[in-house]
Amino acid sequence: QTSVQNDGSTAASAAVGITVRDSRGTVVATGSSAVNVAAGQTAATTSVLRVNHPSLWSVGNPALYSAQTEVKTAGEVADSTTTSFGFRYFAFDPAGGFSLNGQHMKLQGVDLHATQGPLGAAIHTDSLARQMRIMKSMGVNAVRTAHNPPAPELTAVCEQLGVLMMVEAFDCWHTGKLPYDYHLYFDQWSDSDIKEMVNAAKNSPAVVLWSIGNETPDTYMSDGPAIAQQLIADIKSVDTTRPVVMGSDQYRSVPATGSPQDLILAELDGLGVNYNTATSMDGLHAKYPGK
């Protein structure tokens, strides 16, 4: 699906052409479609392409493809973009665990804050690649982006090296943890920010989970369920192919029915349980067998 924005003052007809290439640059599929866009508006068009016998992306074989999209008006290329992607399928089963391309897999994950030691939070692609290569040498096959949307460079590195991702949005919601953290902007910007996060990473084969937050104080407050429900809806308005979870320290015991924690978990597809050494895991699984 391609969204075409018309910045002109009159309506326009556009032709959208897509060329898919494998990792060697060989063209493996092409497609085209047409769209009419009113002045100052955006319209979407869909092209159906088929790639025969694709190489599946996995942690051991991070096979990547590219889709070059061109928008033409009056026969001239008005805009173009290239999107990296991969073919893969996965499943989270409450009883059987995780599988990638039909193969059961244990997620050996790490929770990495968005800093690079003495380099700070500035993004250096080679530093990210070095960090993730070290992680993989330790046996890591998954990373949680604590506790903010990742830089696109990190997503690209994980695609290239074969590291699965849980992409996480916020370290707080309406209620903050520090005087100048994101709670100052949450009410105004959270909807658009979390949608931007999903749009930025939705084509990545590495991403298999979205997280709406980490240990947010609102989890145990009366406004928490409504906030969680809105954030989940924001994500699913863009992408419905991946489970939506959160990381929480509020499930060290099984929550009472009707409590904020209970109502939030009812909306989520799954839960990251922080600071729990299995004391309530069996109880949680018994009460929420579909999670």
PDB file of C-alpha atoms in Angstrom:
ATOM      1  CA  GLN A   1       0.000   0.000   0.000  1.00  0.00           C
ATOM      2  CA  THR A   2       1.313   3.416  -0.972  1.00  0.00           C
ATOM      3  CA  SER A   3       0.080   6.754   0.325  1.00  0.00           C
ATOM      4  CA  VAL A   4       0.415   9.563  -2.210  1.00  0.00           C
ATOM      5  CA  GLN A   5       0.226  13.168  -1.030  1.00  0.00           C
ATOM      6  CA  ASN A   6      -0.676  15.918  -3.460  1.00  0.00           C
ATOM      7  CA  ASP A   7       1.023  19.159  -2.436  1.00  0.00           C
ATOM      8  CA  GLY A   8      -0.254  20.935  -5.536  1.00  0.00           C
ATOM      9  CA  SER A   9      -3.178  23.307  -5.953  1.00  0.00           C
ATOM     10  CA  THR A  10      -5.060  21.105  -8.429  1.00  0.00           C
ATOM     11  CA  ALA A  11      -6.130  17.472  -8.533  1.00  0.00           C
ATOM     12  CA  ALA A  12      -3.612  15.052  -9.987  1.00  0.00           C
ATOM     13  CA  SER A  13      -3.477  11.543 -11.373  1.00  0.00           C
ATOM     14  CA  ALA A  14      -0.471   9.472 -10.415  1.00  0.00           C
ATOM     15  CA  ALA A  15       0.955   6.117 -11.430  1.00  0.00           C
ATOM     16  CA  VAL A  16       2.649   4.127  -8.679  1.00  0.00           C
ATOM     17  CA  GLY A  17       5.248   1.575  -9.742  1.00  0.00           C
ATOM     18  CA  ILE A  18       6.935  -0.894  -7.387  1.00  0.00           C
ATOM     19  CA  THR A  19      10.057  -2.943  -8.070  1.00  0.00           C
ATOM     20  CA  VAL A  20      11.084  -5.648  -5.598  1.00  0.00           C
ATOM     21  CA  ARG A  21      14.701  -6.816  -5.528  1.00  0.00           C
ATOM     22  CA  ASP A  22      16.396  -9.539  -3.538  1.00  0.00           C
ATOM     23  CA  SER A  23      19.653  -9.123  -1.608  1.00  0.00           C
ATOM     24  CA  ARG A  24      21.677  -9.546  -4.797  1.00  0.00           C
ATOM     25  CA  GLY A  25      19.759  -6.781  -6.552  1.00  0.00           C
ATOM     26  CA  THR A  26      17.853  -9.158  -8.837  1.00  0.00           C
ATOM     27  CA  VAL A  27      14.334  -8.002  -9.705  1.00  0.00           C
ATOM     28  CA  VAL A  28      11.905 -10.607  -8.349  1.00  0.00           C
ATOM     29  CA  ALA A  29       8.564  -8.789  -8.714  1.00  0.00           C
ATOM     30  CA  THR A  30       7.003  -5.659 -10.165  1.00  0.00           C
ATOM     31  CA  GLY A  31       3.625  -4.039  -9.792  1.00  0.00           C
ATOM     32  CA  SER A  32       1.753  -0.873 -10.580  1.00  0.00           C
ATOM     33  CA  SER A  33      -1.431   0.972  -9.748  1.00  0.00           C
ATOM     34  CA  ALA A  34      -3.066   4.321 -10.393  1.00  0.00           C
ATOM     35  CA  VAL A  35      -4.518   6.866  -8.009  1.00  0.00           C
ATOM     36  CA  ASN A  36      -6.324  10.193  -8.258  1.00  0.00           C
ATOM     37  CA  VAL A  37      -5.496  12.654  -5.491  1.00  0.00           C
ATOM     38  CA  ALA A  38      -7.359  15.884  -4.779  1.00  0.00           C
ATOM     39  CA  ALA A  39      -5.372  19.058  -4.208  1.00  0.00           C
ATOM     40  CA  GLY A  40      -3.793  19.142  -0.780  1.00  0.00           C
ATOM     41  CA  GLN A  41      -5.010  15.641   0.053  1.00  0.00           C
ATOM     42  CA  THR A  42      -3.539  12.153   0.493  1.00  0.00           C
ATOM     43  CA  ALA A  43      -4.872   8.981  -1.101  1.00  0.00           C
ATOM     44  CA  ALA A  44      -3.785   5.353  -0.804  1.00  0.00           C
ATOM     45  CA  THR A  45      -3.406   2.781  -3.540  1.00  0.00           C
ATOM     46  CA  THR A  46      -2.616  -0.913  -3.327  1.00  0.00           C
ATOM     47  CA  SER A  47      -0.493  -3.040  -5.634  1.00  0.00           C
ATOM     48  CA  VAL A  48      -0.487  -6.833  -5.388  1.00  0.00           C
ATOM     49  CA  LEU A  49       2.879  -8.448  -6.117  1.00  0.00           C
ATOM     50  CA  ARG A  50       4.013 -12.048  -5.893  1.00  0.00           C
ATOM     51  CA  VAL A  51       7.525 -13.245  -5.108  1.00  0.00           C
ATOM     52  CA  ASN A  52       8.029 -16.906  -5.872  1.00  0.00           C
ATOM     53  CA  HIS A  53      10.034 -19.016  -3.411  1.00  0.00           C
ATOM     54  CA  PRO A  54      11.182 -16.143  -1.183  1.00  0.00           C
ATOM     55  CA  SER A  55      14.106 -16.584   1.147  1.00  0.00           C
ATOM     56  CA  LEU A  56      12.663 -16.311   4.638  1.00  0.00           C
ATOM     57  CA  TRP A  57      14.147 -13.821   7.098  1.00  0.00           C
ATOM     58  CA  SER A  58      15.299 -15.388  10.371  1.00  0.00           C
ATOM     59  CA  VAL A  59      17.847 -14.795  13.119  1.00  0.00           C
ATOM     60  CA  GLY A  60      20.203 -17.206  11.365  1.00  0.00           C
ATOM     61  CA  ASN A  61      19.419 -16.038   7.826  1.00  0.00           C
ATOM     62  CA  PRO A  62      18.454 -12.342   7.838  1.00  0.00           C
ATOM     63  CA  ALA A  63      17.453 -12.297   4.161  1.00  0.00           C
ATOM     64  CA  LEU A  64      16.369  -8.806   3.122  1.00  0.00           C
ATOM     65  CA  TYR A  65      14.526  -7.538   0.094  1.00  0.00           C
ATOM     66  CA  SER A  66      13.914  -3.981  -1.097  1.00  0.00           C
ATOM     67  CA  ALA A  67      10.858  -2.368  -2.623  1.00  0.00           C
ATOM     68  CA  GLN A  68      11.524   0.680  -4.779  1.00  0.00           C
ATOM     69  CA  THR A  69       8.397   2.768  -5.136  1.00  0.00           C
ATOM     70  CA  GLU A  70       8.091   5.467  -7.801  1.00  0.00           C
ATOM     71  CA  VAL A  71       5.288   7.980  -8.173  1.00  0.00           C
ATOM     72  CA  LYS A  72       4.879   9.351 -11.686  1.00  0.00           C
ATOM     73  CA  THR A  73       2.750  12.248 -12.866  1.00  0.00           C
ATOM     74  CA  ALA A  74       2.509  13.115 -16.559  1.00  0.00           C
ATOM     75  CA  GLY A  75       5.036  10.376 -17.222  1.00  0.00           C
ATOM     76  CA  GLU A  76       7.726  11.925 -15.046  1.00  0.00           C
ATOM     77  CA  VAL A  77       9.005  10.587 -11.712  1.00  0.00           C
ATOM     78  CA  ALA A  78       7.733  12.980  -9.064  1.00  0.00           C
ATOM     79  CA  ASP A  79       8.991  11.046  -6.050  1.00  0.00           C
ATOM     80  CA  SER A  80      10.576   7.748  -5.106  1.00  0.00           C
ATOM     81  CA  THR A  81      11.553   5.810  -2.014  1.00  0.00           C
ATOM     82  CA  THR A  82      13.170   2.470  -1.230  1.00  0.00           C
ATOM     83  CA  THR A  83      11.907   0.304   1.626  1.00  0.00           C
ATOM     84  CA  SER A  84      13.811  -2.593   3.152  1.00  0.00           C
ATOM     85  CA  PHE A  85      11.715  -5.584   4.207  1.00  0.00           C
ATOM     86  CA  GLY A  86      11.761  -9.335   4.613  1.00  0.00           C
ATOM     87  CA  PHE A  87       9.505 -12.369   4.362  1.00  0.00           C
ATOM     88  CA  ARG A  88       8.833 -14.237   7.585  1.00  0.00           C
ATOM     89  CA  TYR A  89       5.973 -15.533   9.702  1.00  0.00           C
ATOM     90  CA  PHE A  90       5.783 -15.975  13.435  1.00  0.00           C
ATOM     91  CA  ALA A  91       3.386 -16.953  16.199  1.00  0.00           C
ATOM     92  CA  PHE A  92       3.033 -16.429  19.922  1.00  0.00           C
ATOM     93  CA  ASP A  93       1.127 -19.312  21.469  1.00  0.00           C
ATOM     94  CA  PRO A  94       0.117 -19.038  25.157  1.00  0.00           C
ATOM     95  CA  ALA A  95       0.777 -22.741  25.681  1.00  0.00           C
ATOM     96  CA  GLY A  96       3.513 -23.432  23.148  1.00  0.00           C
ATOM     97  CA  GLY A  97       5.607 -20.275  23.186  1.00  0.00           C
ATOM     98  CA  PHE A  98       7.152 -18.468  20.231  1.00  0.00           C
ATOM     99  CA  SER A  99       7.865 -19.801  16.761  1.00  0.00           C
ATOM    100  CA  LEU A 100       9.534 -18.172  13.755  1.00  0.00           C
ATOM    101  CA  ASN A 101       8.849 -19.561  10.284  1.00  0.00           C
ATOM    102  CA  GLY A 102       7.263 -22.592  11.900  1.00  0.00           C
ATOM    103  CA  GLN A 103      10.264 -23.360  14.114  1.00  0.00           C
ATOM    104  CA  HIS A 104       9.942 -23.157  17.906  1.00  0.00           C
ATOM    105  CA  MET A 105      12.385 -20.662  19.376  1.00  0.00           C
ATOM    106  CA  LYS A 106      13.265 -19.437  22.844  1.00  0.00           C
ATOM    107  CA  LEU A 107      13.582 -15.673  22.945  1.00  0.00           C
ATOM    108  CA  GLN A 108      16.915 -14.882  24.586  1.00  0.00           C
ATOM    109  CA  GLY A 109      16.274 -11.193  25.019  1.00  0.00           C
ATOM    110  CA  VAL A 110      17.970  -8.136  26.413  1.00  0.00           C
ATOM    111  CA  ASP A 111      16.518  -4.814  27.493  1.00  0.00           C
ATOM    112  CA  LEU A 112      18.804  -2.097  26.131  1.00  0.00           C
ATOM    113  CA  HIS A 113      18.528   1.552  27.039  1.00  0.00           C
ATOM    114  CA  ALA A 114      19.183   3.936  24.166  1.00  0.00           C
ATOM    115  CA  THR A 115      22.701   4.925  25.121  1.00  0.00           C
ATOM    116  CA  GLN A 116      26.132   3.926  23.882  1.00  0.00           C
ATOM    117  CA  GLY A 117      28.273   4.295  26.995  1.00  0.00           C
ATOM    118  CA  PRO A 118      30.558   7.349  26.782  1.00  0.00           C
ATOM    119  CA  LEU A 119      29.068   8.223  23.378  1.00  0.00           C
ATOM    120  CA  GLY A 120      25.773   9.005  25.083  1.00  0.00           C
ATOM    121  CA  ALA A 121      22.475   8.959  23.215  1.00  0.00           C
ATOM    122  CA  ALA A 122      23.878  10.238  19.913  1.00  0.00           C
ATOM    123  CA  ILE A 123      23.292   7.702  17.158  1.00  0.00           C
ATOM    124  CA  HIS A 124      26.317   6.155  15.454  1.00  0.00           C
ATOM    125  CA  THR A 125      25.379   3.247  13.215  1.00  0.00           C
ATOM    126  CA  ASP A 126      28.749   1.529  13.597  1.00  0.00           C
ATOM    127  CA  SER A 127      28.456   1.728  17.374  1.00  0.00           C
ATOM    128  CA  LEU A 128      24.979   0.197  17.281  1.00  0.00           C
ATOM    129  CA  ALA A 129      26.222  -2.563  14.982  1.00  0.00           C
ATOM    130  CA  ARG A 130      29.147  -3.293  17.307  1.00  0.00           C
ATOM    131  CA  GLN A 131      26.807  -3.446  20.299  1.00  0.00           C
ATOM    132  CA  MET A 132      24.397  -5.823  18.589  1.00  0.00           C
ATOM    133  CA  ARG A 133      27.198  -8.044  17.296  1.00  0.00           C
ATOM    134  CA  ILE A 134      28.411  -8.372  20.880  1.00  0.00           C
ATOM    135  CA  MET A 135      24.859  -9.155  21.992  1.00  0.00           C
ATOM    136  CA  LYS A 136      24.545 -11.883  19.362  1.00  0.00           C
ATOM    137  CA  SER A 137      27.901 -13.376  20.387  1.00  0.00           C
ATOM    138  CA  MET A 138      26.414 -13.747  23.893  1.00  0.00           C
ATOM    139  CA  GLY A 139      23.451 -15.692  22.509  1.00  0.00           C
ATOM    140  CA  VAL A 140      20.996 -12.817  22.307  1.00  0.00           C
ATOM    141  CA  ASN A 141      18.352 -13.114  19.592  1.00  0.00           C
ATOM    142  CA  ALA A 142      15.910 -10.385  20.688  1.00  0.00           C
ATOM    143  CA  VAL A 143      16.049  -6.830  22.007  1.00  0.00           C
ATOM    144  CA  ARG A 144      13.532  -4.608  23.775  1.00  0.00           C
ATOM    145  CA  THR A 145      13.968  -0.912  23.034  1.00  0.00           C
ATOM    146  CA  ALA A 146      13.877   0.494  26.524  1.00  0.00           C
ATOM    147  CA  HIS A 147      11.977   2.639  26.886  1.00  0.00           C
ATOM    148  CA  ASN A 148      11.475   4.687  23.780  1.00  0.00           C
ATOM    149  CA  PRO A 149      10.954   4.178  20.051  1.00  0.00           C
ATOM    150  CA  PRO A 150      14.260   3.134  18.508  1.00  0.00           C
ATOM    151  CA  ALA A 151      16.351   5.127  16.121  1.00  0.00           C
ATOM    152  CA  PRO A 152      15.730   3.770  12.607  1.00  0.00           C
ATOM    153  CA  GLU A 153      19.429   2.928  12.473  1.00  0.00           C
ATOM    154  CA  LEU A 154      18.960   0.391  15.286  1.00  0.00           C
ATOM    155  CA  THR A 155      16.012  -1.186  13.498  1.00  0.00           C
ATOM    156  CA  ALA A 156      18.123  -1.468  10.342  1.00  0.00           C
ATOM    157  CA  VAL A 157      21.018  -3.059  12.258  1.00  0.00           C
ATOM    158  CA  CYS A 158      18.682  -5.645  13.804  1.00  0.00           C
ATOM    159  CA  GLU A 159      17.249  -6.413  10.354  1.00  0.00           C
ATOM    160  CA  GLN A 160      20.723  -6.927   8.935  1.00  0.00           C
ATOM    161  CA  LEU A 161      22.135  -8.996  11.817  1.00  0.00           C
ATOM    162  CA  GLY A 162      19.034 -11.078  12.523  1.00  0.00           C
ATOM    163  CA  VAL A 163      17.847  -9.777  15.907  1.00  0.00           C
ATOM    164  CA  LEU A 164      14.154  -9.786  16.789  1.00  0.00           C
ATOM    165  CA  MET A 165      12.699  -6.610  18.310  1.00  0.00           C
ATOM    166  CA  MET A 166      10.097  -5.529  20.813  1.00  0.00           C
ATOM    167  CA  VAL A 167       9.589  -1.863  19.965  1.00  0.00           C
ATOM    168  CA  GLU A 168       8.537   0.108  23.039  1.00  0.00           C
ATOM    169  CA  ALA A 169       6.894   3.502  23.200  1.00  0.00           C
ATOM    170  CA  PHE A 170       6.983   5.187  26.603  1.00  0.00           C
ATOM    171  CA  ASP A 171       8.562   5.148  30.051  1.00  0.00           C
ATOM    172  CA  CYS A 172       5.591   7.029  31.456  1.00  0.00           C
ATOM    173  CA  TRP A 173       2.071   8.021  30.446  1.00  0.00           C
ATOM    174  CA  HIS A 174       0.032  10.836  31.986  1.00  0.00           C
ATOM    175  CA  THR A 175       1.746  10.437  35.356  1.00  0.00           C
ATOM    176  CA  GLY A 176       5.471  11.111  35.284  1.00  0.00           C
ATOM    177  CA  LYS A 177       8.440   9.646  37.125  1.00  0.00           C
ATOM    178  CA  LEU A 178      10.654  12.729  36.886  1.00  0.00           C
ATOM    179  CA  PRO A 179       9.844  16.467  36.741  1.00  0.00           C
ATOM    180  CA  TYR A 180      10.739  16.889  33.079  1.00  0.00           C
ATOM    181  CA  ASP A 181       9.978  13.544  31.478  1.00  0.00           C
ATOM    182  CA  TYR A 182       7.437  12.636  28.785  1.00  0.00           C
ATOM    183  CA  HIS A 183       4.395  13.101  31.031  1.00  0.00           C
ATOM    184  CA  LEU A 184       4.597  16.808  30.170  1.00  0.00           C
ATOM    185  CA  TYR A 185       3.793  15.944  26.549  1.00  0.00           C
ATOM    186  CA  PHE A 186       1.803  12.734  26.847  1.00  0.00           C
ATOM    187  CA  ASP A 187      -1.730  14.142  26.629  1.00  0.00           C
ATOM    188  CA  GLN A 188      -0.951  16.197  23.531  1.00  0.00           C
ATOM    189  CA  TRP A 189       1.465  13.950  21.650  1.00  0.00           C
ATOM    190  CA  SER A 190       1.096  10.293  22.673  1.00  0.00           C
ATOM    191  CA  ASP A 191      -1.432   9.354  19.979  1.00  0.00           C
ATOM    192  CA  SER A 192       0.615  10.770  17.110  1.00  0.00           C
ATOM    193  CA  ASP A 193       3.951   9.658  18.600  1.00  0.00           C
ATOM    194  CA  ILE A 194       2.974   6.012  19.026  1.00  0.00           C
ATOM    195  CA  LYS A 195       1.471   5.910  15.520  1.00  0.00           C
ATOM    196  CA  GLU A 196       4.697   7.400  14.171  1.00  0.00           C
ATOM    197  CA  MET A 197       6.637   4.683  16.020  1.00  0.00           C
ATOM    198  CA  VAL A 198       4.569   1.960  14.359  1.00  0.00           C
ATOM    199  CA  ASN A 199       4.704   3.564  10.931  1.00  0.00           C
ATOM    200  CA  ALA A 200       8.486   3.872  11.184  1.00  0.00           C
ATOM    201  CA  ALA A 201       9.047   0.174  11.928  1.00  0.00           C
ATOM    202  CA  LYS A 202       5.999  -1.616  10.508  1.00  0.00           C
ATOM    203  CA  ASN A 203       7.845  -2.948   7.446  1.00  0.00           C
ATOM    204  CA  SER A 204      10.744  -4.389   9.441  1.00  0.00           C
ATOM    205  CA  PRO A 205      10.901  -8.200   9.582  1.00  0.00           C
ATOM    206  CA  ALA A 206      12.809  -7.883  12.868  1.00  0.00           C
ATOM    207  CA  VAL A 207       9.876  -6.355  14.748  1.00  0.00           C
ATOM    208  CA  VAL A 208       7.528  -8.936  16.286  1.00  0.00           C
ATOM    209  CA  LEU A 209       6.084  -7.044  19.287  1.00  0.00           C
ATOM    210  CA  TRP A 210       4.850  -3.540  20.115  1.00  0.00           C
ATOM    211  CA  SER A 211       5.014  -2.312  23.714  1.00  0.00           C
ATOM    212  CA  ILE A 212       2.866   0.559  24.993  1.00  0.00           C
ATOM    213  CA  GLY A 213       5.057   1.295  27.986  1.00  0.00           C
ATOM    214  CA  ASN A 214       7.396   0.350  30.785  1.00  0.00           C
ATOM    215  CA  GLU A 215       6.387   0.335  34.453  1.00  0.00           C
ATOM    216  CA  THR A 216       4.092   3.307  33.954  1.00  0.00           C
ATOM    217  CA  PRO A 217       2.598   4.580  37.234  1.00  0.00           C
ATOM    218  CA  ASP A 218      -0.831   4.879  35.617  1.00  0.00           C
ATOM    219  CA  THR A 219      -0.942   1.079  35.437  1.00  0.00           C
ATOM    220  CA  TYR A 220      -2.275   0.951  38.991  1.00  0.00           C
ATOM    221  CA  MET A 221      -4.404   4.110  38.774  1.00  0.00           C
ATOM    222  CA  SER A 222      -8.043   4.431  37.768  1.00  0.00           C
ATOM    223  CA  ASP A 223      -7.195   6.218  34.504  1.00  0.00           C
ATOM    224  CA  GLY A 224      -4.751   3.497  33.456  1.00  0.00           C
ATOM    225  CA  PRO A 225      -7.147   1.166  31.602  1.00  0.00           C
ATOM    226  CA  ALA A 226      -8.536   3.952  29.404  1.00  0.00           C
ATOM    227  CA  ILE A 227      -5.008   5.135  28.531  1.00  0.00           C
ATOM    228  CA  ALA A 228      -3.897   1.609  27.692  1.00  0.00           C
ATOM    229  CA  GLN A 229      -6.980   1.023  25.572  1.00  0.00           C
ATOM    230  CA  GLN A 230      -6.326   4.197  23.581  1.00  0.00           C
ATOM    231  CA  LEU A 231      -2.666   3.359  22.978  1.00  0.00           C
ATOM    232  CA  ILE A 232      -3.554  -0.165  21.854  1.00  0.00           C
ATOM    233  CA  ALA A 233      -6.152   1.280  19.471  1.00  0.00           C
ATOM    234  CA  ASP A 234      -3.559   3.726  18.118  1.00  0.00           C
ATOM    235  CA  ILE A 235      -1.165   0.881  17.312  1.00  0.00           C
ATOM    236  CA  LYS A 236      -3.820  -1.341  15.757  1.00  0.00           C
ATOM    237  CA  SER A 237      -5.065   1.522  13.590  1.00  0.00           C
ATOM    238  CA  VAL A 238      -1.732   1.179  11.775  1.00  0.00           C
ATOM    239  CA  ASP A 239      -0.744  -2.478  12.236  1.00  0.00           C
ATOM    240  CA  THR A 240      -2.681  -5.535  13.369  1.00  0.00           C
ATOM    241  CA  THR A 241      -0.062  -8.165  12.534  1.00  0.00           C
ATOM    242  CA  ARG A 242       1.913  -8.061  15.785  1.00  0.00           C
ATOM    243  CA  PRO A 243       0.858  -8.542  19.428  1.00  0.00           C
ATOM    244  CA  VAL A 244       0.668  -5.497  21.706  1.00  0.00           C
ATOM    245  CA  VAL A 245       2.205  -5.878  25.160  1.00  0.00           C
ATOM    246  CA  MET A 246       3.709  -3.787  27.929  1.00  0.00           C
ATOM    247  CA  GLY A 247       6.383  -4.186  30.577  1.00  0.00           C
ATOM    248  CA  SER A 248       5.081  -3.851  34.125  1.00  0.00           C
ATOM    249  CA  ASP A 249       6.217  -4.233  37.711  1.00  0.00           C
ATOM    250  CA  GLN A 250       2.606  -4.400  38.950  1.00  0.00           C
ATOM    251  CA  TYR A 251       2.021  -8.143  38.495  1.00  0.00           C
ATOM    252  CA  ARG A 252       3.997  -9.670  41.343  1.00  0.00           C
ATOM    253  CA  SER A 253       0.699 -11.221  42.385  1.00  0.00           C
ATOM    254  CA  VAL A 254      -2.436 -12.066  40.433  1.00  0.00           C
ATOM    255  CA  PRO A 255      -4.507  -8.869  40.153  1.00  0.00           C
ATOM    256  CA  ALA A 256      -8.001  -8.686  41.582  1.00  0.00           C
ATOM    257  CA  THR A 257     -10.821  -8.850  39.073  1.00  0.00           C
ATOM    258  CA  GLY A 258     -11.875  -5.332  38.091  1.00  0.00           C
ATOM    259  CA  SER A 259      -8.635  -3.715  39.262  1.00  0.00           C
ATOM    260  CA  PRO A 260      -6.749  -1.411  36.858  1.00  0.00           C
ATOM    261  CA  GLN A 261      -4.104  -4.101  36.346  1.00  0.00           C
ATOM    262  CA  ASP A 262      -6.789  -6.672  35.530  1.00  0.00           C
ATOM    263  CA  LEU A 263      -8.579  -4.375  33.082  1.00  0.00           C
ATOM    264  CA  ILE A 264      -5.351  -3.422  31.321  1.00  0.00           C
ATOM    265  CA  LEU A 265      -4.226  -7.029  30.912  1.00  0.00           C
ATOM    266  CA  ALA A 266      -7.636  -7.902  29.509  1.00  0.00           C
ATOM    267  CA  GLU A 267      -6.922  -5.480  26.637  1.00  0.00           C
ATOM    268  CA  LEU A 268      -3.321  -6.543  25.959  1.00  0.00           C
ATOM    269  CA  ASP A 269      -2.207  -9.505  23.869  1.00  0.00           C
ATOM    270  CA  GLY A 270       0.535 -10.324  26.355  1.00  0.00           C
ATOM    271  CA  LEU A 271       2.517  -9.028  29.290  1.00  0.00           C
ATOM    272  CA  GLY A 272       6.139  -8.452  30.158  1.00  0.00           C
ATOM    273  CA  VAL A 273       6.394  -9.228  33.870  1.00  0.00           C
ATOM    274  CA  ASN A 274       9.200  -7.272  35.531  1.00  0.00           C
ATOM    275  CA  TYR A 275      10.782  -8.156  38.901  1.00  0.00           C
ATOM    276  CA  ASN A 276       8.929 -11.437  39.203  1.00  0.00           C
ATOM    277  CA  THR A 277      10.929 -14.592  39.801  1.00  0.00           C
ATOM    278  CA  ALA A 278       8.017 -16.866  38.911  1.00  0.00           C
ATOM    279  CA  THR A 279       6.150 -16.352  42.192  1.00  0.00           C
ATOM    280  CA  SER A 280       2.876 -15.547  40.431  1.00  0.00           C
ATOM    281  CA  MET A 281       3.512 -16.677  36.860  1.00  0.00           C
ATOM    282  CA  ASP A 282       1.457 -19.863  37.136  1.00  0.00           C
ATOM    283  CA  GLY A 283      -1.368 -17.923  38.710  1.00  0.00           C
ATOM    284  CA  LEU A 284      -1.287 -15.270  36.001  1.00  0.00           C
ATOM    285  CA  HIS A 285      -1.279 -17.900  33.280  1.00  0.00           C
ATOM    286  CA  ALA A 286      -4.203 -19.707  34.906  1.00  0.00           C
ATOM    287  CA  LYS A 287      -6.312 -16.534  35.147  1.00  0.00           C
ATOM    288  CA  TYR A 288      -5.362 -15.247  31.694  1.00  0.00           C
ATOM    289  CA  PRO A 289      -4.851 -18.415  29.615  1.00  0.00           C
ATOM    290  CA  GLY A 290      -5.120 -16.537  26.311  1.00  0.00           C
ATOM    291  CA  LYS A 291      -2.244 -14.181  27.041  1.00  0.00           C
TER     292      LYS A 291
END
